[in-house]
């Protein structure tokens, strides 16, 4: 009996350690601030099969640990997703808050915090740490996290395939509405929301006006297809979905109008739908093949870079057939600026990286016939 009990304890400890290992708390420095975030890696993650990336933003006063329980990890276990839950900075008046443009009485929390830079840095870091499908990066959030999601959709959308906002709209501080492309986006809102009002929103735009903006921006048909969710649960809530399309799936706008719902996230079996699941069903339909050096990927087996991350010295090897008079290695920072360049004379080349600041860079190898880009990290 004692032997069986010991075996059971050991198995339980091993299982607990495995579950714990799936969640990782990390930090990075952005704009002089130490920023925290939580990552979920499914036990089914396979680096040979690039995963989707979901970044999910918590609401005002909440935190990454609590919001990570919203349920995306369960979806990730079968849908091949890396999930990141960032932590907002604490504002001296209102608590943890995103620089989302949502405010009242001319007070906008954390107005000097570079949250757009933080979210973009999370995307960069995820692409270094994991095999991420660059065309399947998604951003969503609840409440103030939804406001921040909408701000990103307007101001920094070139690397994100689709967006989802739960109970958050455009903040009142936002006055320029020029996203520059069609934005696939889903919005969820309760008609009895007593925090972000359905009508007379104190912090920004009303939901109906928000949806109208995206429908117009995406050149969607003004008459949506509608779907009523079965009202099987006695929760005093009914749900209708309005799907606006124009024949281009990368322009879809979906509005989930939750009649009777308050400022909350709906989950089955208490409610008639589970918002995170419905949101993922929307997001997964969309891809976005972004341009630019930062989004290219080296898929060749002919070149190798090591160690990566590197400290002072980086080694580059390639096939001898790739060496020509015009073979160069160029290193760019995240802003696309050239910070290092070296001519390649032989298949094995050493580079002195000691003068570069710590961070993420892109190494480009180019000759007359091809151009390949790889991500590198300087520690």
CSV table of C-alpha atoms in Angstrom, one decimal:
chain,number,residue,atom,x,y,z
A,1,UNK,CA,0.0,0.0,0.0
A,2,UNK,CA,2.8,2.4,0.9
A,3,UNK,CA,4.5,1.7,-2.4
A,4,UNK,CA,1.3,2.4,-4.4
A,5,UNK,CA,0.8,5.6,-2.4
A,6,UNK,CA,4.4,6.7,-3.2
A,7,UNK,CA,3.9,6.0,-6.9
A,8,UNK,CA,0.6,8.0,-6.9
A,9,UNK,CA,2.3,10.9,-5.2
A,10,UNK,CA,5.2,10.9,-7.7
A,11,UNK,CA,2.8,10.7,-10.6
A,12,UNK,CA,0.7,13.6,-9.2
A,13,UNK,CA,3.9,15.7,-8.6
A,14,UNK,CA,5.0,15.0,-12.2
A,15,UNK,CA,1.6,16.0,-13.6
A,16,UNK,CA,1.5,19.1,-11.5
A,17,UNK,CA,5.0,20.1,-12.7
A,18,UNK,CA,4.0,19.5,-16.3
A,19,UNK,CA,0.9,21.7,-15.9
A,20,UNK,CA,2.9,24.4,-14.2
A,21,UNK,CA,5.5,24.3,-17.0
A,22,UNK,CA,2.9,25.3,-19.5
A,23,UNK,CA,2.5,28.7,-17.9
A,24,UNK,CA,5.5,31.0,-17.8
A,25,UNK,CA,5.7,34.5,-16.4
A,26,UNK,CA,8.2,36.7,-18.2
A,27,UNK,CA,9.4,40.3,-18.2
A,28,UNK,CA,10.9,42.8,-20.7
A,29,UNK,CA,12.0,46.4,-20.6
A,30,UNK,CA,10.1,48.9,-22.8
A,31,UNK,CA,10.3,52.7,-22.6
A,32,UNK,CA,12.4,52.4,-19.4
A,33,UNK,CA,9.7,50.3,-17.7
A,34,UNK,CA,9.9,46.6,-16.7
A,35,UNK,CA,6.9,45.0,-18.2
A,36,UNK,CA,5.4,41.6,-17.3
A,37,UNK,CA,3.5,39.1,-19.3
A,38,UNK,CA,2.2,35.6,-19.0
A,39,UNK,CA,2.6,32.9,-21.7
A,40,UNK,CA,0.7,29.7,-22.2
A,41,UNK,CA,2.3,27.0,-24.4
A,42,UNK,CA,0.1,24.0,-25.1
A,43,UNK,CA,1.6,20.6,-24.4
A,44,UNK,CA,0.7,19.8,-28.0
A,45,UNK,CA,2.9,22.7,-29.3
A,46,UNK,CA,5.3,21.5,-32.1
A,47,UNK,CA,8.0,23.8,-33.3
A,48,UNK,CA,7.7,22.2,-36.7
A,49,UNK,CA,4.2,23.4,-37.1
A,50,UNK,CA,4.0,27.2,-36.7
A,51,UNK,CA,1.3,28.3,-34.2
A,52,UNK,CA,-1.2,31.1,-34.2
A,53,UNK,CA,-0.5,33.9,-31.6
A,54,UNK,CA,-3.2,35.4,-29.5
A,55,UNK,CA,-2.4,38.4,-27.2
A,56,UNK,CA,-5.2,39.1,-24.8
A,57,UNK,CA,-5.5,42.3,-22.8
A,58,UNK,CA,-7.1,42.5,-19.3
A,59,UNK,CA,-9.5,45.2,-18.1
A,60,UNK,CA,-9.0,48.2,-15.8
A,61,UNK,CA,-7.7,47.2,-12.4
A,62,UNK,CA,-7.3,43.6,-13.4
A,63,UNK,CA,-4.0,41.7,-13.9
A,64,UNK,CA,-2.4,39.1,-16.3
A,65,UNK,CA,-2.8,36.2,-13.9
A,66,UNK,CA,-6.5,36.6,-13.3
A,67,UNK,CA,-7.3,37.3,-16.9
A,68,UNK,CA,-5.3,34.3,-18.1
A,69,UNK,CA,-8.1,32.3,-16.7
A,70,UNK,CA,-10.5,33.5,-19.4
A,71,UNK,CA,-10.1,30.1,-21.2
A,72,UNK,CA,-7.9,30.7,-24.3
A,73,UNK,CA,-5.5,28.0,-22.9
A,74,UNK,CA,-8.2,25.3,-23.4
A,75,UNK,CA,-8.7,26.4,-27.0
A,76,UNK,CA,-5.0,26.5,-27.5
A,77,UNK,CA,-4.7,22.8,-26.5
A,78,UNK,CA,-6.5,21.7,-29.7
A,79,UNK,CA,-6.0,24.7,-32.0
A,80,UNK,CA,-2.2,25.2,-31.9
A,81,UNK,CA,-2.1,28.6,-30.3
A,82,UNK,CA,0.5,30.4,-28.2
A,83,UNK,CA,-1.3,32.7,-25.8
A,84,UNK,CA,0.1,35.8,-24.2
A,85,UNK,CA,-1.5,37.8,-21.4
A,86,UNK,CA,0.3,41.1,-20.8
A,87,UNK,CA,0.2,43.1,-17.6
A,88,UNK,CA,-0.8,46.8,-17.8
A,89,UNK,CA,1.1,49.4,-15.8
A,90,UNK,CA,-0.5,50.7,-12.5
A,91,UNK,CA,-1.8,54.2,-12.9
A,92,UNK,CA,-1.6,56.2,-9.7
A,93,UNK,CA,-5.3,57.0,-9.7
A,94,UNK,CA,-7.2,54.1,-11.3
A,95,UNK,CA,-4.9,51.1,-10.9
A,96,UNK,CA,-3.7,48.9,-13.7
A,97,UNK,CA,-4.7,50.6,-17.0
A,98,UNK,CA,-3.7,50.6,-20.7
A,99,UNK,CA,-2.9,53.8,-22.5
A,100,UNK,CA,-5.9,53.2,-24.6
A,101,UNK,CA,-7.4,56.7,-25.1
A,102,UNK,CA,-10.3,55.8,-22.8
A,103,UNK,CA,-10.8,58.4,-20.1
A,104,UNK,CA,-13.3,60.7,-18.4
A,105,UNK,CA,-13.2,64.4,-17.3
A,106,UNK,CA,-10.0,64.9,-19.4
A,107,UNK,CA,-8.1,62.3,-17.4
A,108,UNK,CA,-6.5,59.5,-19.5
A,109,UNK,CA,-4.7,56.8,-17.4
A,110,UNK,CA,-1.1,56.1,-18.2
A,111,UNK,CA,-1.1,58.6,-21.1
A,112,UNK,CA,2.7,58.5,-21.3
A,113,UNK,CA,3.1,54.7,-21.3
A,114,UNK,CA,4.2,53.1,-24.6
A,115,UNK,CA,1.7,50.2,-24.7
A,116,UNK,CA,1.7,50.1,-28.5
A,117,UNK,CA,5.4,49.5,-28.3
A,118,UNK,CA,5.0,46.9,-25.6
A,119,UNK,CA,2.4,44.9,-27.7
A,120,UNK,CA,4.6,45.0,-30.8
A,121,UNK,CA,7.6,43.9,-28.7
A,122,UNK,CA,5.6,41.0,-27.5
A,123,UNK,CA,4.9,40.0,-31.1
A,124,UNK,CA,8.6,40.2,-31.9
A,125,UNK,CA,9.6,38.2,-28.8
A,126,UNK,CA,7.0,35.5,-29.4
A,127,UNK,CA,8.3,35.0,-32.9
A,128,UNK,CA,11.8,34.5,-31.5
A,129,UNK,CA,10.8,32.2,-28.7
A,130,UNK,CA,8.3,30.1,-30.7
A,131,UNK,CA,7.5,29.0,-34.2
A,132,UNK,CA,4.7,31.5,-35.0
A,133,UNK,CA,2.7,31.7,-38.2
A,134,UNK,CA,3.3,35.4,-39.1
A,135,UNK,CA,0.0,35.6,-40.9
A,136,UNK,CA,-2.0,34.4,-37.8
A,137,UNK,CA,-1.3,37.0,-35.1
A,138,UNK,CA,-4.4,38.2,-33.3
A,139,UNK,CA,-5.2,40.8,-30.6
A,140,UNK,CA,-8.2,41.0,-28.3
A,141,UNK,CA,-9.2,42.4,-25.0
A,142,UNK,CA,-12.0,43.0,-22.4
A,143,UNK,CA,-13.2,46.4,-21.2
A,144,UNK,CA,-10.2,48.7,-21.2
A,145,UNK,CA,-8.3,45.9,-22.9
A,146,UNK,CA,-11.0,46.2,-25.6
A,147,UNK,CA,-10.3,49.9,-25.8
A,148,UNK,CA,-6.6,49.2,-26.2
A,149,UNK,CA,-7.4,46.6,-28.9
A,150,UNK,CA,-9.4,49.1,-30.8
A,151,UNK,CA,-6.6,51.7,-30.5
A,152,UNK,CA,-4.1,49.1,-31.9
A,153,UNK,CA,-6.5,48.3,-34.8
A,154,UNK,CA,-6.5,52.0,-35.7
A,155,UNK,CA,-2.9,52.9,-35.1
A,156,UNK,CA,-0.7,49.8,-35.3
A,157,UNK,CA,-2.3,47.1,-37.3
A,158,UNK,CA,0.3,46.1,-39.9
A,159,UNK,CA,1.3,42.9,-38.2
A,160,UNK,CA,-2.0,41.7,-36.8
A,161,UNK,CA,-4.5,39.6,-38.9
A,162,UNK,CA,-7.7,40.3,-36.9
A,163,UNK,CA,-9.0,41.9,-33.7
A,164,UNK,CA,-11.6,41.2,-31.1
A,165,UNK,CA,-13.1,43.7,-28.6
A,166,UNK,CA,-15.2,42.6,-25.7
A,167,UNK,CA,-17.0,45.5,-24.0
A,168,UNK,CA,-14.5,48.2,-25.2
A,169,UNK,CA,-14.8,50.8,-28.0
A,170,UNK,CA,-12.8,53.8,-29.2
A,171,UNK,CA,-11.6,55.9,-26.3
A,172,UNK,CA,-12.6,59.6,-26.2
A,173,UNK,CA,-9.0,60.8,-26.6
A,174,UNK,CA,-8.8,59.2,-30.0
A,175,UNK,CA,-9.6,61.8,-32.7
A,176,UNK,CA,-7.9,60.4,-35.8
A,177,UNK,CA,-9.5,57.4,-37.5
A,178,UNK,CA,-7.3,56.2,-40.3
A,179,UNK,CA,-6.4,52.5,-40.0
A,180,UNK,CA,-5.0,52.4,-43.5
A,181,UNK,CA,-6.5,49.0,-44.5
A,182,UNK,CA,-9.6,46.8,-44.0
A,183,UNK,CA,-9.6,45.4,-40.5
A,184,UNK,CA,-11.3,42.1,-39.7
A,185,UNK,CA,-12.8,42.8,-36.3
A,186,UNK,CA,-15.4,41.3,-33.9
A,187,UNK,CA,-17.1,43.3,-31.2
A,188,UNK,CA,-19.1,42.0,-28.2
A,189,UNK,CA,-21.3,44.2,-26.0
A,190,UNK,CA,-24.1,43.9,-23.5
A,191,UNK,CA,-27.1,46.2,-23.8
A,192,UNK,CA,-27.2,46.5,-20.0
A,193,UNK,CA,-23.6,47.3,-19.5
A,194,UNK,CA,-23.4,49.7,-16.6
A,195,UNK,CA,-19.7,50.4,-17.0
A,196,UNK,CA,-19.2,51.0,-20.7
A,197,UNK,CA,-22.7,52.0,-21.5
A,198,UNK,CA,-24.3,50.7,-24.6
A,199,UNK,CA,-25.8,54.2,-25.2
A,200,UNK,CA,-24.1,57.3,-23.8
A,201,UNK,CA,-20.6,55.7,-23.2
A,202,UNK,CA,-18.8,57.9,-20.8
A,203,UNK,CA,-15.3,56.8,-22.0
A,204,UNK,CA,-15.6,57.0,-25.7
A,205,UNK,CA,-17.7,55.9,-28.7
A,206,UNK,CA,-21.0,53.9,-28.4
A,207,UNK,CA,-20.9,50.3,-29.8
A,208,UNK,CA,-23.4,51.0,-32.6
A,209,UNK,CA,-21.2,53.9,-33.9
A,210,UNK,CA,-18.1,51.8,-33.5
A,211,UNK,CA,-19.5,49.0,-35.6
A,212,UNK,CA,-20.7,51.5,-38.2
A,213,UNK,CA,-17.2,53.0,-38.5
A,214,UNK,CA,-15.6,49.6,-39.2
A,215,UNK,CA,-18.3,48.6,-41.6
A,216,UNK,CA,-17.7,51.8,-43.5
A,217,UNK,CA,-13.9,51.5,-43.3
A,218,UNK,CA,-14.1,47.9,-44.6
A,219,UNK,CA,-16.5,48.8,-47.4
A,220,UNK,CA,-18.9,46.1,-46.1
A,221,UNK,CA,-22.5,45.8,-47.2
A,222,UNK,CA,-24.7,47.9,-44.9
A,223,UNK,CA,-27.2,45.1,-44.5
A,224,UNK,CA,-25.8,42.3,-42.3
A,225,UNK,CA,-26.6,38.6,-42.2
A,226,UNK,CA,-28.0,37.9,-38.8
A,227,UNK,CA,-27.9,34.9,-36.5
A,228,UNK,CA,-29.8,34.4,-33.3
A,229,UNK,CA,-28.2,32.1,-30.7
A,230,UNK,CA,-30.6,29.5,-29.2
A,231,UNK,CA,-32.0,30.9,-25.9
A,232,UNK,CA,-31.6,27.7,-24.0
A,233,UNK,CA,-30.5,29.2,-20.6
A,234,UNK,CA,-32.7,31.2,-18.2
A,235,UNK,CA,-30.1,34.0,-17.8
A,236,UNK,CA,-32.3,36.9,-19.0
A,237,UNK,CA,-29.8,37.3,-21.9
A,238,UNK,CA,-30.4,36.8,-25.6
A,239,UNK,CA,-27.7,37.1,-28.3
A,240,UNK,CA,-27.9,38.2,-31.9
A,241,UNK,CA,-24.9,38.3,-34.2
A,242,UNK,CA,-24.7,40.7,-37.1
A,243,UNK,CA,-22.2,39.7,-39.8
A,244,UNK,CA,-21.1,42.4,-42.3
A,245,UNK,CA,-19.3,41.3,-45.4
A,246,UNK,CA,-18.3,42.4,-48.8
A,247,UNK,CA,-17.1,39.2,-50.5
A,248,UNK,CA,-13.6,39.6,-49.1
A,249,UNK,CA,-13.1,37.5,-45.9
A,250,UNK,CA,-10.3,39.8,-44.8
A,251,UNK,CA,-12.9,42.6,-44.4
A,252,UNK,CA,-15.4,40.9,-42.1
A,253,UNK,CA,-17.0,42.8,-39.2
A,254,UNK,CA,-19.1,40.8,-36.7
A,255,UNK,CA,-21.1,42.4,-33.9
A,256,UNK,CA,-22.3,40.2,-31.1
A,257,UNK,CA,-25.2,42.2,-29.5
A,258,UNK,CA,-26.0,40.6,-26.1
A,259,UNK,CA,-29.4,41.8,-25.0
A,260,UNK,CA,-29.7,42.0,-21.2
A,261,UNK,CA,-26.0,41.4,-20.6
A,262,UNK,CA,-24.0,43.5,-18.2
A,263,UNK,CA,-20.2,44.3,-18.2
A,264,UNK,CA,-19.1,40.7,-18.2
A,265,UNK,CA,-17.8,37.9,-20.4
A,266,UNK,CA,-20.4,35.2,-21.2
A,267,UNK,CA,-19.6,31.5,-20.6
A,268,UNK,CA,-21.5,28.3,-21.1
A,269,UNK,CA,-23.3,26.6,-19.4
A,270,UNK,CA,-24.3,29.7,-17.4
A,271,UNK,CA,-25.0,31.5,-20.6
A,272,UNK,CA,-26.0,30.6,-24.2
A,273,UNK,CA,-22.4,31.1,-25.6
A,274,UNK,CA,-18.8,31.3,-24.5
A,275,UNK,CA,-17.3,34.5,-25.8
A,276,UNK,CA,-13.7,33.4,-26.0
A,277,UNK,CA,-14.8,30.4,-28.2
A,278,UNK,CA,-16.9,32.6,-30.4
A,279,UNK,CA,-14.1,35.1,-30.7
A,280,UNK,CA,-11.6,32.4,-31.7
A,281,UNK,CA,-14.0,31.1,-34.3
A,282,UNK,CA,-14.0,34.6,-35.8
A,283,UNK,CA,-10.3,35.2,-35.5
A,284,UNK,CA,-9.2,31.9,-37.0
A,285,UNK,CA,-10.9,32.6,-40.3
A,286,UNK,CA,-8.5,35.5,-41.0
A,287,UNK,CA,-4.9,35.8,-42.1
A,288,UNK,CA,-2.7,38.7,-43.0
A,289,UNK,CA,0.5,38.4,-45.0
A,290,UNK,CA,2.4,41.5,-44.0
A,291,UNK,CA,5.2,43.0,-46.0
A,292,UNK,CA,8.6,44.3,-44.9
A,293,UNK,CA,11.8,42.9,-43.7
A,294,UNK,CA,10.6,42.4,-40.2
A,295,UNK,CA,8.0,39.8,-41.3
A,296,UNK,CA,10.1,37.8,-43.7
A,297,UNK,CA,11.3,34.4,-42.7
A,298,UNK,CA,14.3,32.2,-43.6
A,299,UNK,CA,12.9,28.8,-44.6
A,300,UNK,CA,16.2,27.6,-46.1
A,301,UNK,CA,18.3,24.9,-44.7
A,302,UNK,CA,21.4,26.3,-46.4
A,303,UNK,CA,22.2,29.0,-43.9
A,304,UNK,CA,22.8,28.7,-40.2
A,305,UNK,CA,23.3,31.3,-37.4
A,306,UNK,CA,24.6,30.4,-34.0
A,307,UNK,CA,24.6,31.0,-31.1
A,308,UNK,CA,21.2,32.6,-31.1
A,309,UNK,CA,20.7,34.4,-28.7
A,310,UNK,CA,24.3,35.7,-29.0
A,311,UNK,CA,26.4,37.9,-26.7
A,312,UNK,CA,29.4,39.3,-28.6
A,313,UNK,CA,30.2,36.9,-31.4
A,314,UNK,CA,27.7,35.5,-34.0
A,315,UNK,CA,28.6,32.8,-36.4
A,316,UNK,CA,27.1,32.6,-39.9
A,317,UNK,CA,27.5,29.6,-42.3
A,318,UNK,CA,26.2,29.0,-45.8
A,319,UNK,CA,26.8,26.8,-48.8
A,320,UNK,CA,29.9,27.6,-50.7
A,321,UNK,CA,27.9,28.0,-53.9
A,322,UNK,CA,26.1,31.0,-52.2
A,323,UNK,CA,29.4,33.0,-52.0
A,324,UNK,CA,29.8,35.6,-54.7
A,325,UNK,CA,31.3,39.1,-55.2
A,326,UNK,CA,28.1,40.6,-53.9
A,327,UNK,CA,27.4,38.5,-50.9
A,328,UNK,CA,26.6,40.6,-47.8
A,329,UNK,CA,25.3,40.2,-44.3
A,330,UNK,CA,23.2,43.1,-43.1
A,331,UNK,CA,21.7,43.5,-39.6
A,332,UNK,CA,18.6,45.7,-39.0
A,333,UNK,CA,16.9,46.9,-35.8
A,334,UNK,CA,13.2,46.7,-35.2
A,335,UNK,CA,12.7,50.1,-36.8
A,336,UNK,CA,14.2,48.7,-40.1
A,337,UNK,CA,17.5,50.7,-39.7
A,338,UNK,CA,20.7,49.2,-40.9
A,339,UNK,CA,23.0,48.8,-37.8
A,340,UNK,CA,25.7,46.4,-39.1
A,341,UNK,CA,26.9,45.2,-42.5
A,342,UNK,CA,29.7,42.8,-43.5
A,343,UNK,CA,30.8,41.4,-46.8
A,344,UNK,CA,30.9,37.6,-47.0
A,345,UNK,CA,34.0,36.1,-48.5
A,346,UNK,CA,33.7,32.5,-47.3
A,347,UNK,CA,31.1,29.9,-46.2
A,348,UNK,CA,31.9,30.5,-42.5
A,349,UNK,CA,31.8,34.1,-41.2
A,350,UNK,CA,32.2,35.5,-37.7
A,351,UNK,CA,30.6,38.8,-36.8
A,352,UNK,CA,31.4,41.1,-33.8
A,353,UNK,CA,28.1,42.1,-32.3
A,354,UNK,CA,29.6,43.7,-29.1
A,355,UNK,CA,28.7,47.2,-30.2
A,356,UNK,CA,25.0,46.4,-30.5
A,357,UNK,CA,22.5,47.1,-27.7
A,358,UNK,CA,20.6,44.1,-26.3
A,359,UNK,CA,17.5,43.3,-28.2
A,360,UNK,CA,15.9,41.7,-31.3
A,361,UNK,CA,17.4,42.2,-34.7
A,362,UNK,CA,16.9,40.9,-38.3
A,363,UNK,CA,19.9,39.4,-40.1
A,364,UNK,CA,19.7,39.5,-43.9
A,365,UNK,CA,21.9,37.5,-46.1
A,366,UNK,CA,21.9,38.6,-49.8
A,367,UNK,CA,23.7,37.6,-53.0
A,368,UNK,CA,22.8,37.9,-56.7
A,369,UNK,CA,20.2,35.1,-56.6
A,370,UNK,CA,18.5,35.2,-53.2
A,371,UNK,CA,17.8,37.1,-50.1
A,372,UNK,CA,17.0,35.4,-46.7
A,373,UNK,CA,16.1,37.0,-43.4
A,374,UNK,CA,16.4,35.5,-39.9
A,375,UNK,CA,15.7,36.9,-36.4
A,376,UNK,CA,18.5,37.1,-34.0
A,377,UNK,CA,18.7,38.2,-30.4
A,378,UNK,CA,21.6,40.1,-28.8
A,379,UNK,CA,21.9,39.4,-25.0
